[in-house]
Coordinates of C-alpha atoms in Angstrom, one line a residue:
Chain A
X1 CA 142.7 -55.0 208.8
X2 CA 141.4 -52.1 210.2
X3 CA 142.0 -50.2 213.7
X4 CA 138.5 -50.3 215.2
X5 CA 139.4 -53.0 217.4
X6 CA 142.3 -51.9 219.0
X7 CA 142.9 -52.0 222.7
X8 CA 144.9 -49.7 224.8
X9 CA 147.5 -51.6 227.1
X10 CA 149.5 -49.3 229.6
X11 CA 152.9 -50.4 230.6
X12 CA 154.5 -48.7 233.3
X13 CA 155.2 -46.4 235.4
X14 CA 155.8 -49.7 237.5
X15 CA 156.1 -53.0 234.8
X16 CA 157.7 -56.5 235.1
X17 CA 159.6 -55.6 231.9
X18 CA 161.9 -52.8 233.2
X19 CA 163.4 -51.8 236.7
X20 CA 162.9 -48.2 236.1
X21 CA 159.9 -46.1 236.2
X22 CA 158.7 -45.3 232.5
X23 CA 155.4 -45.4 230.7
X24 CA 154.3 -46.2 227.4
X25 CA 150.7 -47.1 226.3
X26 CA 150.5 -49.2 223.7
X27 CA 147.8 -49.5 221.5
X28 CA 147.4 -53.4 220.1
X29 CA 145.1 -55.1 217.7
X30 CA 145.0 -58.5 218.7
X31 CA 148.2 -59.6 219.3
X32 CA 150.6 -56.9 217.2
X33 CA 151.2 -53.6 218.4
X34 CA 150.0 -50.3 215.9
X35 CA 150.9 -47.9 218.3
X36 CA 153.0 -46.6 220.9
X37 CA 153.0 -43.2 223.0
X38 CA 156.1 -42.7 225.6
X39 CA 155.7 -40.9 228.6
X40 CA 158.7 -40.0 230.4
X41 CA 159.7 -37.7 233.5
X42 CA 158.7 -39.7 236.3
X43 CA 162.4 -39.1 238.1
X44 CA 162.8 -35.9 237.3
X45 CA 165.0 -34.1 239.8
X46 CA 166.1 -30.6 238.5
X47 CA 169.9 -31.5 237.5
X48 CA 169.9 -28.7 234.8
X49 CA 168.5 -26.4 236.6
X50 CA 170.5 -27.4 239.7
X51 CA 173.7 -26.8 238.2
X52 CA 173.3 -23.0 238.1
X53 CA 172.7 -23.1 241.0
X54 CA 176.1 -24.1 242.4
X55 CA 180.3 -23.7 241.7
X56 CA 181.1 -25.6 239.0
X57 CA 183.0 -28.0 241.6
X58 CA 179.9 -28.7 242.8
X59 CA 178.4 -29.6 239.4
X60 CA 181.1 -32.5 239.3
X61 CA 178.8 -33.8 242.2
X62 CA 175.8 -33.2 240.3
X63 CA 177.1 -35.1 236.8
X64 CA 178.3 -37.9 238.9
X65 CA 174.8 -38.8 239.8
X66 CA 173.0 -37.9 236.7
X67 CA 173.4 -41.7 236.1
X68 CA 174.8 -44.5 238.5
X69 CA 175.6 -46.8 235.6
X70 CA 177.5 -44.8 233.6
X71 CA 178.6 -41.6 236.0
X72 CA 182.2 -41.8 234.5
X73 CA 180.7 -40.7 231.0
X74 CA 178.9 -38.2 232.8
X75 CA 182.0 -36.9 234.7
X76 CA 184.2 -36.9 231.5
X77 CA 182.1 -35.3 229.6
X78 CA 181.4 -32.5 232.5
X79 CA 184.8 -32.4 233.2
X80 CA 185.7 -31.5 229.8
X81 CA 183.1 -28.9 229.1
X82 CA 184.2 -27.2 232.6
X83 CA 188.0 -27.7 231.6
X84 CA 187.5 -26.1 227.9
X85 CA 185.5 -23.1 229.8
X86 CA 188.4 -22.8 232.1
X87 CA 191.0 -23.5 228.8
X88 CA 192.5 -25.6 231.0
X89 CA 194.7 -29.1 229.4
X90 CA 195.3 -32.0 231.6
X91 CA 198.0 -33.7 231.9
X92 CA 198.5 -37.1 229.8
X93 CA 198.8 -39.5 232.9
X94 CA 195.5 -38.3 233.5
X95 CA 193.9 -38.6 230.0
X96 CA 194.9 -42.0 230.1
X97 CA 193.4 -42.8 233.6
X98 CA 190.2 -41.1 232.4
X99 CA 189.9 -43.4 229.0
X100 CA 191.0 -46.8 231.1
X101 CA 188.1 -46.3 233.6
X102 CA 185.6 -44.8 231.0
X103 CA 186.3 -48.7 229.1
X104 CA 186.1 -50.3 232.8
X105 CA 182.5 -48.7 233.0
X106 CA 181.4 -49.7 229.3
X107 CA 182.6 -53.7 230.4
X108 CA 180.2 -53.4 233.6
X109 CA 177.6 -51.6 231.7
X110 CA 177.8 -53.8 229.1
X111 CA 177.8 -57.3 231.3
X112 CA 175.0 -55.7 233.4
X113 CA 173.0 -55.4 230.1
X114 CA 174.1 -58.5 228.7
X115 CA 172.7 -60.1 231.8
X116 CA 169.6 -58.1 231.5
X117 CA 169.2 -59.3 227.7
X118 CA 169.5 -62.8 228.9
X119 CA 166.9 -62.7 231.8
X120 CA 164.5 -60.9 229.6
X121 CA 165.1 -64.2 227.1
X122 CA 164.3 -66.1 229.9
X123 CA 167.8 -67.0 230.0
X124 CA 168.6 -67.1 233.7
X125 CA 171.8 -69.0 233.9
X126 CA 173.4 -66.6 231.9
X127 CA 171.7 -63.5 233.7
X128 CA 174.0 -65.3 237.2
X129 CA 176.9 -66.2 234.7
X130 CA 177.8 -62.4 233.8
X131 CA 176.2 -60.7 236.8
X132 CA 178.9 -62.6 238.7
X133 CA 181.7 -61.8 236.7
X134 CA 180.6 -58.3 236.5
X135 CA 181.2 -58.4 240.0
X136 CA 185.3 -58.1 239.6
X137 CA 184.8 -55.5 237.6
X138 CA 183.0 -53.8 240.3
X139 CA 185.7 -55.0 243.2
X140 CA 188.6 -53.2 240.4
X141 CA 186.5 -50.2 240.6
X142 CA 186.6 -50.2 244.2
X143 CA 190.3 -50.7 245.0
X144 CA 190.9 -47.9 242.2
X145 CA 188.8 -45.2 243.9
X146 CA 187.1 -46.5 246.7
X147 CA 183.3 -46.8 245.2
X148 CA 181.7 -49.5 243.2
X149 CA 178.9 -47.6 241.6
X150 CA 179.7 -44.1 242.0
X151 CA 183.5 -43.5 241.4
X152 CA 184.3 -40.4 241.4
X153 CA 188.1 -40.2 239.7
X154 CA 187.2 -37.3 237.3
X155 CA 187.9 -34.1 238.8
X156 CA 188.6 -30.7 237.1
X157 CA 191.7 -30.8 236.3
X158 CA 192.5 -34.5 235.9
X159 CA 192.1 -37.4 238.1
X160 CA 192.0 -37.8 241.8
X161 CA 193.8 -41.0 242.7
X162 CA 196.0 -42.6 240.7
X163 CA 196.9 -45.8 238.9
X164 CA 199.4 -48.3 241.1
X165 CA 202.0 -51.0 239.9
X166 CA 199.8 -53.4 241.8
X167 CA 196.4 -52.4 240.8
X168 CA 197.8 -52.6 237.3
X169 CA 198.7 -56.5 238.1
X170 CA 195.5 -56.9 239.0
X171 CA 193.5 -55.2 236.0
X172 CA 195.6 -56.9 234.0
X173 CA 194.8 -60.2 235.1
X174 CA 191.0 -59.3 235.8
X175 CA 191.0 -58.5 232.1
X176 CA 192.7 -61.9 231.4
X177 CA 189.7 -64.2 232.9
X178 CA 187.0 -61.3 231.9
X179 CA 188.4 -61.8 228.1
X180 CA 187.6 -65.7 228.4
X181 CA 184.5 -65.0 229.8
X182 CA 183.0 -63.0 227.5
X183 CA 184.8 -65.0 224.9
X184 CA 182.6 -67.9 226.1
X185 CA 179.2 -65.4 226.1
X186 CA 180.4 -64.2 222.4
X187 CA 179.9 -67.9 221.4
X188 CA 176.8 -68.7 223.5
X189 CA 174.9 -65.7 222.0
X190 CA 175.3 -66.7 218.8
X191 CA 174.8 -70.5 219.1
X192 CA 172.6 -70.8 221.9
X193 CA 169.1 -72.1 220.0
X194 CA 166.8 -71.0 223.1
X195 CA 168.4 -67.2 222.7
X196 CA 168.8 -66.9 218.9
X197 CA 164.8 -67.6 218.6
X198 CA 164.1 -65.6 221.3
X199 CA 166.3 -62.6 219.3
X200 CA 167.1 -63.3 216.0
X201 CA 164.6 -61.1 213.4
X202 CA 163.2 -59.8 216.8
X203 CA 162.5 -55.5 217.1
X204 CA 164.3 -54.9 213.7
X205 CA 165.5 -51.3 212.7
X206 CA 166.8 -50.9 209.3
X207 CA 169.9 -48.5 208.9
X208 CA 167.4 -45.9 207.5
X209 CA 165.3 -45.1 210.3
X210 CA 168.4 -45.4 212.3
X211 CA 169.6 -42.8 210.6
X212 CA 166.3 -40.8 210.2
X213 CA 165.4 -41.2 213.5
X214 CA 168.7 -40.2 215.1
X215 CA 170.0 -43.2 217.0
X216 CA 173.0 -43.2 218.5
X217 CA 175.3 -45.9 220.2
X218 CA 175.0 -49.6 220.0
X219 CA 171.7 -49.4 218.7
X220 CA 172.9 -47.6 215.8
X221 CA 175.4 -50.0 215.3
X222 CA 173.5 -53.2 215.6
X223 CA 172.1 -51.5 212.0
X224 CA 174.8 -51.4 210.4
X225 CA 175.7 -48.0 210.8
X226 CA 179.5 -47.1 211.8
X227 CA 179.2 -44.5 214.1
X228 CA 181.1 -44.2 217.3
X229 CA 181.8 -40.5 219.0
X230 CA 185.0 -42.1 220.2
X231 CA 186.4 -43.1 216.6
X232 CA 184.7 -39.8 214.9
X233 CA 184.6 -36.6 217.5
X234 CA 187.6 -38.4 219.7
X235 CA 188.3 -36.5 223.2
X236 CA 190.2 -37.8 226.2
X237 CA 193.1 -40.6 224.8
X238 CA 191.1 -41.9 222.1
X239 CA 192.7 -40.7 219.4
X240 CA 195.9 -42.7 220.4
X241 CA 194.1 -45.6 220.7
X242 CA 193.8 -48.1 218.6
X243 CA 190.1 -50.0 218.1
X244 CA 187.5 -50.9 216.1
X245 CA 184.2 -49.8 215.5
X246 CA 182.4 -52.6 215.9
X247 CA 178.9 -52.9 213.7
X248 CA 176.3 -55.8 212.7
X249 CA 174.0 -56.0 209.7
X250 CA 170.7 -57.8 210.8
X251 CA 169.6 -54.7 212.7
X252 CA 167.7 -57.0 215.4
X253 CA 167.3 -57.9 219.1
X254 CA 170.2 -60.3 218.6
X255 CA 172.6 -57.8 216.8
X256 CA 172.2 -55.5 219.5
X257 CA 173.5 -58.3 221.9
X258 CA 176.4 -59.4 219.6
X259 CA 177.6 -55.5 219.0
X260 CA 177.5 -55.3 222.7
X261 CA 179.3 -58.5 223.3
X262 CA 182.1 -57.7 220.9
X263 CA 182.5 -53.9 222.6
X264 CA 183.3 -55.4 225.4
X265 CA 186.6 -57.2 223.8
X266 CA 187.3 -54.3 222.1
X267 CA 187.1 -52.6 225.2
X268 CA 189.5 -55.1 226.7
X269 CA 192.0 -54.3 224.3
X270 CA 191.8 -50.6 224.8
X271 CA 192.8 -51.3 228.6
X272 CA 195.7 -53.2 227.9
X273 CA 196.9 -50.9 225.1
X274 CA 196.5 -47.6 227.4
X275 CA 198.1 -49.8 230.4
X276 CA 201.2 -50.6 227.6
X277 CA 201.3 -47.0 226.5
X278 CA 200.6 -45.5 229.8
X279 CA 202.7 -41.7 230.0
X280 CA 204.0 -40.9 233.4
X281 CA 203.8 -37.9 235.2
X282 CA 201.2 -35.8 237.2
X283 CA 197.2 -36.5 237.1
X284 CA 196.2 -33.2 237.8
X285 CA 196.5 -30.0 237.5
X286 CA 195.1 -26.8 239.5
X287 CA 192.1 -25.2 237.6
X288 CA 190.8 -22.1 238.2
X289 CA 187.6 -21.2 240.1
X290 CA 186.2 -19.4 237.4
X291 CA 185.1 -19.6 233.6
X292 CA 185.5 -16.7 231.3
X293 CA 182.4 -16.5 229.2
X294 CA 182.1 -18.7 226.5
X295 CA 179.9 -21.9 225.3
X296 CA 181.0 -25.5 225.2
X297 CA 179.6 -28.5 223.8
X298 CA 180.9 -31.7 224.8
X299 CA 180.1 -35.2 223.1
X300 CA 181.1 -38.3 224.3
X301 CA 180.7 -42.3 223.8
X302 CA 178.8 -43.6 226.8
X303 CA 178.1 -46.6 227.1
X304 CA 174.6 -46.4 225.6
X305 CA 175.9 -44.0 222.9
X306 CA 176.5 -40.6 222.0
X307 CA 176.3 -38.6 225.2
X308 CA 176.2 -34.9 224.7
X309 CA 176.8 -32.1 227.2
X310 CA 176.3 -28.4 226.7
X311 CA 177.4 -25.4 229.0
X312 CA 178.1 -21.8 228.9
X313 CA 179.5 -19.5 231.7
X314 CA 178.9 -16.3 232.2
X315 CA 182.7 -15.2 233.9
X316 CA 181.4 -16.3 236.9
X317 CA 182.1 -19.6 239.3
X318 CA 178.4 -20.9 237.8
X319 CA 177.0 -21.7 234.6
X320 CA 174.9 -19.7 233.2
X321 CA 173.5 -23.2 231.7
X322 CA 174.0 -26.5 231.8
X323 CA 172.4 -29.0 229.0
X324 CA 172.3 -32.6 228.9
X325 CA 171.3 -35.2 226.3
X326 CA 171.5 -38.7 227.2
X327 CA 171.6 -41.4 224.7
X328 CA 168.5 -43.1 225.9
X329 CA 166.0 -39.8 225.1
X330 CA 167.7 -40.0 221.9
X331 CA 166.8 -43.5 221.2
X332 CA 163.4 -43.5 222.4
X333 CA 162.3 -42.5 218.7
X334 CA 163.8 -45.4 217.2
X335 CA 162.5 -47.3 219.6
X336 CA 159.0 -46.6 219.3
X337 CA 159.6 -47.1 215.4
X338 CA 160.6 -50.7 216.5
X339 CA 158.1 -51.6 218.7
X340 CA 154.9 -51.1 215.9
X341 CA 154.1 -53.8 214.2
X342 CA 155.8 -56.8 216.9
X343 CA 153.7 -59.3 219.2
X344 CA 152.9 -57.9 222.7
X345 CA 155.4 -60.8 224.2
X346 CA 158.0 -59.3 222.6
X347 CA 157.7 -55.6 223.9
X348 CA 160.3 -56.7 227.2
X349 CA 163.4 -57.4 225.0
X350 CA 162.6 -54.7 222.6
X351 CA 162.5 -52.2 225.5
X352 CA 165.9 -53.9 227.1
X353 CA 167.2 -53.6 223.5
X354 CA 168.5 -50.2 224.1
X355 CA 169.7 -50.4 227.2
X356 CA 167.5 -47.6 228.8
X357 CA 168.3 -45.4 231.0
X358 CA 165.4 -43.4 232.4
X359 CA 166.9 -41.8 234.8
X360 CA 169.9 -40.6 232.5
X361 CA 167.1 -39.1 230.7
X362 CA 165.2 -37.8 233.3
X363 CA 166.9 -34.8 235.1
X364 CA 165.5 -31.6 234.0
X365 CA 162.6 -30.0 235.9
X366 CA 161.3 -30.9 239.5
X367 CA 158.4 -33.5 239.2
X368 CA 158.9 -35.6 242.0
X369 CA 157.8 -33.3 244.5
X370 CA 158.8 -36.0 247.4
X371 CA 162.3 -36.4 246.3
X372 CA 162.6 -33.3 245.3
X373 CA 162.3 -31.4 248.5
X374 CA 165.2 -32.7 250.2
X375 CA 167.7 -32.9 247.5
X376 CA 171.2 -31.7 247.4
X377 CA 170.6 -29.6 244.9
X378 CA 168.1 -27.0 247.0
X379 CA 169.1 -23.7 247.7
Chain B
X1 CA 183.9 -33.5 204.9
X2 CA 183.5 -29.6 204.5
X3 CA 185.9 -26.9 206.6
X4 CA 184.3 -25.3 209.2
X5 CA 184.9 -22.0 207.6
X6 CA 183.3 -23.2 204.6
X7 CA 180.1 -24.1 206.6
X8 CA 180.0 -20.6 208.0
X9 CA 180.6 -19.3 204.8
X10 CA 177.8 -20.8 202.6
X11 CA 175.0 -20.6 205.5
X12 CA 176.0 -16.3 205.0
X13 CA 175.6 -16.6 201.6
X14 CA 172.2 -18.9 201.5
X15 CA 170.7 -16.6 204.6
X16 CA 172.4 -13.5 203.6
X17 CA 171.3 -10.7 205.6
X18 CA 169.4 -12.9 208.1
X19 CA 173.0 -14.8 208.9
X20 CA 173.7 -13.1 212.4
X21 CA 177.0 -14.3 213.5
X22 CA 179.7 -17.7 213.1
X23 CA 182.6 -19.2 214.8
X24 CA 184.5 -22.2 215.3
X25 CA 185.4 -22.7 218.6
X26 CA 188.1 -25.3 218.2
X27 CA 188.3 -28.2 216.1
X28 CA 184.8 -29.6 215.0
X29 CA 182.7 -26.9 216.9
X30 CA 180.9 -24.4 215.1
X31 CA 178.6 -21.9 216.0
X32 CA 176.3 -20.1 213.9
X33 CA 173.7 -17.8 215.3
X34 CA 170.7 -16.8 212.8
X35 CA 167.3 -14.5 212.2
X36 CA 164.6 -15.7 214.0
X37 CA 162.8 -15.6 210.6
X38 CA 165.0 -18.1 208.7
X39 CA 166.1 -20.8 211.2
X40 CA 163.8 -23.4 209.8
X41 CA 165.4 -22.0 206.7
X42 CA 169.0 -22.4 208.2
X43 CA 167.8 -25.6 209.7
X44 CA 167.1 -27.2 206.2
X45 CA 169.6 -25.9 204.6
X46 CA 171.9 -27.2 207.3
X47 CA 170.9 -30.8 207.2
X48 CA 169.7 -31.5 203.6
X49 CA 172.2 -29.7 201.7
X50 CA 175.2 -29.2 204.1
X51 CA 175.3 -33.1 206.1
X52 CA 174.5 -31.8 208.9
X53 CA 171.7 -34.5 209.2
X54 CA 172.0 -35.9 212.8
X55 CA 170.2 -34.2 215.3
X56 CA 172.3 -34.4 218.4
X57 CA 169.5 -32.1 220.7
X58 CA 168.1 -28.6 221.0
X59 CA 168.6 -26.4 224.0
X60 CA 166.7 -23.5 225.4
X61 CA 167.8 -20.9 227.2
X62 CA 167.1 -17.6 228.9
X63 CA 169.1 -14.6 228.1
X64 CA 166.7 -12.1 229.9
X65 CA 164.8 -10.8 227.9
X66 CA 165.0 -13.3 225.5
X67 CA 164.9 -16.8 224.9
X68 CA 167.4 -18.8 223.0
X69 CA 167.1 -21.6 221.1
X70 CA 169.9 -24.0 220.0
X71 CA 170.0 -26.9 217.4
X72 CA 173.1 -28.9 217.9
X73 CA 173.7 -30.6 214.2
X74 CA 176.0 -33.2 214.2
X75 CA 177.4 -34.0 210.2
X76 CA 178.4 -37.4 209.4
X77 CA 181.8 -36.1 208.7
X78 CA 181.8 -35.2 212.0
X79 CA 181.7 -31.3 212.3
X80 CA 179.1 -30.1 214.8
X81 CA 177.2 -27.0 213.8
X82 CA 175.3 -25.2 216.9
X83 CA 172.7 -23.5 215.0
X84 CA 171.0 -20.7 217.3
X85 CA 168.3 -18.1 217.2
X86 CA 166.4 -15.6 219.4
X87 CA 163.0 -14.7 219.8
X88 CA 161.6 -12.3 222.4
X89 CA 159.8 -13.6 225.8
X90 CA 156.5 -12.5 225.2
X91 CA 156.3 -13.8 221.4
X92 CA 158.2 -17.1 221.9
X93 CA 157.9 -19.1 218.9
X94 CA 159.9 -20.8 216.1
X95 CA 159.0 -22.8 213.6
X96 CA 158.7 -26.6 214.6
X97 CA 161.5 -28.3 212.3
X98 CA 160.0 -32.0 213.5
X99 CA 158.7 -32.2 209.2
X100 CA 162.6 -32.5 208.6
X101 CA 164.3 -34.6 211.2
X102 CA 161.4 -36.6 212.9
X103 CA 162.9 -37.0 216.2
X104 CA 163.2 -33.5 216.7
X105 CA 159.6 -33.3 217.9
X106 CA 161.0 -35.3 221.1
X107 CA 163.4 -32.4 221.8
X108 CA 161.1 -29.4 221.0
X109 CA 158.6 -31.2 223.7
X110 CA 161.2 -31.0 226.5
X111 CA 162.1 -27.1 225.2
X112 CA 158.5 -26.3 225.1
X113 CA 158.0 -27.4 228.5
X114 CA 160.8 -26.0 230.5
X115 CA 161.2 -22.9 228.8
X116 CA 157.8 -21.6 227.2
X117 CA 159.6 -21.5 224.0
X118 CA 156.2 -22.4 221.5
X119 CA 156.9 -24.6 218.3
X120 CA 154.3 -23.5 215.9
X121 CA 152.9 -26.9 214.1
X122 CA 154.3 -28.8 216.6
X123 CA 151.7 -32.4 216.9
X124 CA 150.5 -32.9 220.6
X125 CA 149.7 -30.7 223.5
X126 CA 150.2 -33.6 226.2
X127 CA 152.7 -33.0 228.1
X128 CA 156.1 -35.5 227.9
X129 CA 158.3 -34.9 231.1
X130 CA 156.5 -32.9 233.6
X131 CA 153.5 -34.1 235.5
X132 CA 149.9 -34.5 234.5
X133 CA 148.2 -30.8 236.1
X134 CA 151.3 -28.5 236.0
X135 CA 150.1 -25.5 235.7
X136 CA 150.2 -23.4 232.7
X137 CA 152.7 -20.8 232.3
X138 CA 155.2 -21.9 234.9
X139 CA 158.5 -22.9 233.2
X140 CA 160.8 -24.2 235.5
X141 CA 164.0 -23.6 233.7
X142 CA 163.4 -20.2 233.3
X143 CA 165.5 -18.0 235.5
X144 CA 162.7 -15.9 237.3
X145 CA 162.1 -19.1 238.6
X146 CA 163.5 -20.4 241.5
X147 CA 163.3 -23.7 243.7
X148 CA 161.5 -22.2 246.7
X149 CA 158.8 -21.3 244.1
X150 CA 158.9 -24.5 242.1
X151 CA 158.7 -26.3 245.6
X152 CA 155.5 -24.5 246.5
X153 CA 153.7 -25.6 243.1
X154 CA 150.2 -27.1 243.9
X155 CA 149.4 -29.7 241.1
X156 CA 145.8 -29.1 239.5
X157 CA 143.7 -32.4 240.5
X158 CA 141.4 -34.3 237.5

């Protein structure tokens, strides 16, 4: 079978399969897909190059909206390159606050996926099932730190608000009907016969090019590979935490749901464990307003994986530079090995499959000229 | 799992004289800075022989009058090497390491494009992230330049 009659299908900037702006062009012979070419950058906005810019309390600003799904990985991870710049250790109380609403965002991340998964199945009723209980995740977020999307708890130094006695009442009952819940999705995903043919055997990646190719996160995972930044490189309270790493062997569409699914319990378990164990004392301590020179590198669990942040000072109060690396650029090799070779109707759950995140990966240089003129980050 | 002094200690003996400087920062973090001329070697050596085999990203950067490039190697026993070398600005090229870990081309795209750094047998000339007609030789993470000027960038039409 050769190539000679091979049509080129673009999908994106603007598809039906994804809600961001991303383009690949596909090349299919009849049916099957032989090749794929990403191209990314369409919401570019200049992050990197904004943050040297500014203070490094204005950076916090800046990581917080690299990504409005998961900013709290953002903000940890800036906050610690900034506080291991600065040398400076926050107090416990604050570690604590910082892992509980890191595991918060990975349950809303996760359900907001989950829901994705489903509608891309053509599962609706599930889609409306999680999206609504996602929703008291989002209202807990709120009464925590006043924002449903963007949060903003991290600051240098700690945390900015801290947890109640009666917030902790109701997290802990949240997480009592979210635990059923996903209990309940747990067993539909794996019984459902509409979603298991839809998934099962569907995009697979064998732990071999996951490894070759540099995955990271629940992708990795749904291979069979046990890797986890927050079990292996831990930071904030991790290491005091107990959890598992949770993996799957089939290395499909359907694995990636299931590892998903059972992170979020495991996530649940973490809350109620740092709410148990739960120091007192201060959330935050004074840092300085500048960084003796030095380089940092930062690498954290987000919720799509491994999340890496680099900066170095120069002994000023602004980077000299500021790198990021978001899990979904790192996945995009992996998942144009996974997409050759499967039937054009199943590009949309492939593509959900790991989790993107354009505009996590998209920050670097101006492009959007539009946007880009009136942004924050102009000097 | 090797020590991290142990890691700085056999890259100095497999590059010898091209090994330019190493130092663990804290626990897991080291940083090793190399020869131009033997990075790919470094590289290699780093993640066939050492662990090192996860690619975690490269960054440029822009010391002045030089460019920087960084390869942060993440081993599966956890200890992350930040391999780094310098090449001048007006000869800007390293050796593309994509032949060893695959998904490195992805990274030395982004580098290439932001920071003029050139990646000699890198595949491709399209561009990945910034916009079809940018004109050549503007990098916009170099420090000369700055947002007024990136602002006032007139796209080339066809």
């Amino acid at each position: 079978m050769g190539y000679a009659s091979t049509i080129k299908v673009p999908f994106g900037p603007q598809h039906p399969a994804l809600k961001e702006p991303e383009h690949f062009l596909f090349e299919v012979d009849g049916d099957t897909v032989v090749n794929v070419t990403p191209r990314i950058g369409y919401v570019h906005r200049g992050l990197e190059k904004g943050f040297e810019l500014e203070t490094y309390n204005h950076g916090l600003y800046l990581a917080e909206r690299v990504c409005g799904i998961c900013n709290i990985a953002h903000t940890v991870s800036y906050t610690q390159v900034v506080e291991e710049l600065m040398g400076v250790q926050i107090p416990p109380r604050a570690r604590y606050i910082r892992t509980i609403v890191a595991e918060l965002e990975r349950l809303q991340s996760h359900s907001l996926w989950v829901g994705i998964v489903a509608h891309e199945a053509g599962f609706d009723t599930l889609f409306m099932y999680v999206w609504r209980d996602r929703e008291a995740i989002m209202n807990l977020f709120e009464e925590l730190t006043g924002g449903r999307v963007l949060h903003a708890i991290n600051t240098l130094g700690g945390v900015r608000r801290d947890i109640t006695p009666e917030w902790e009442t109701k997290l802990r009952k949240g997480m009592d009907s979210f635990e059923e819940r996903t209990k309940d999705y747990l067993r539909i995903v794996n019984s459902e016969r509409t979603f298991l043919k839809r998934t099962s055997g569907v995009g697979l990646l064998s732990p071999q090019d996951a490894v070759k190719l540099c995955a990271v996160g629940p992708t990795l995972r749904a291979s069979g590979v046990k890797e986890d930044v927050r079990a292996d490189d831990p930071y904030i309270a991790y290491d005091e935490i107990p959890f598992n790493v949770v993996t799957s062997e089939s290395g499909d569409a359907l694995a990636r749901t299931v590892v998903r699914v059972e992170e979020m319990m495991e996530s649940i378990g973490m809350i109620r464990y740092a709410l148990d164990h739960m120091p007192s004392g201060t959330i935050k301590v004074r840092p300085p307003k500048i960084a003796p020179p030095g380089e940092v590198l930062s690498r954290a669990e987000a919720p799509r994986g491994e999340l890496i942040h680099f900066g170095r000072s120069n002994g000023s109060a602004k980077p000299e530079r500021y790198k990021i690396r978001s899990p979904t650029l790192a996945n995009i090799p992996a998942l144009c090995k996974t997409l050759i070779g499967v039937h054009v109707a199943d590009i949309p759950i492939i593509l959900a499959g790991i989790d993107p995140c354009f505009s996590c990966m998209d920050r670097m240089a101006i492009v959007d000229r539009r946007t880009g003129e009136k942004r924050e980050i102009e000097k | 799992m090797i020590s991290m002094s142990e890691v700085i200690e056999k890259l100095q003996n497999h590059l010898k004289s091209d090994f330019g400087e190493g130092r663990f920062a804290r626990d897991r973090r080291i940083f090793v800075r190399v020869g131009a001329g033997s990075i790919k070697e470094a590289f290699r050596y780093a993640v066939q022989e050492m662990g090192f085999d996860h690619l975690g990203t490269i960054t440029g950067a822009d010391l002045g009058a030089d460019l920087e490039v960084v390869y942060h190697l993440v081993e599966r026993g956890r200890n992350v090497l930040s391999l780094s070398t310098r090449v001048p600005k007006e000869k800007a090229v390293v050796p593309d390491v994509s032949d060893i870990v695959p998904s490195a081309a992805i990274y030395e795209r982004e580098v290439r494009e932001l920071l003029g750094i050139n990646f000699e047998g890198l595949q491709g000339a399209s561009l990945l992230l910034l916009p079809d007609g940018w004109p050549d030789g503007t990098y916009p993470l170099r420090k000369d330049q700055s947002f007024g000027m990136l602002k006032e960038i007139k796209l080339k039409k066809g």
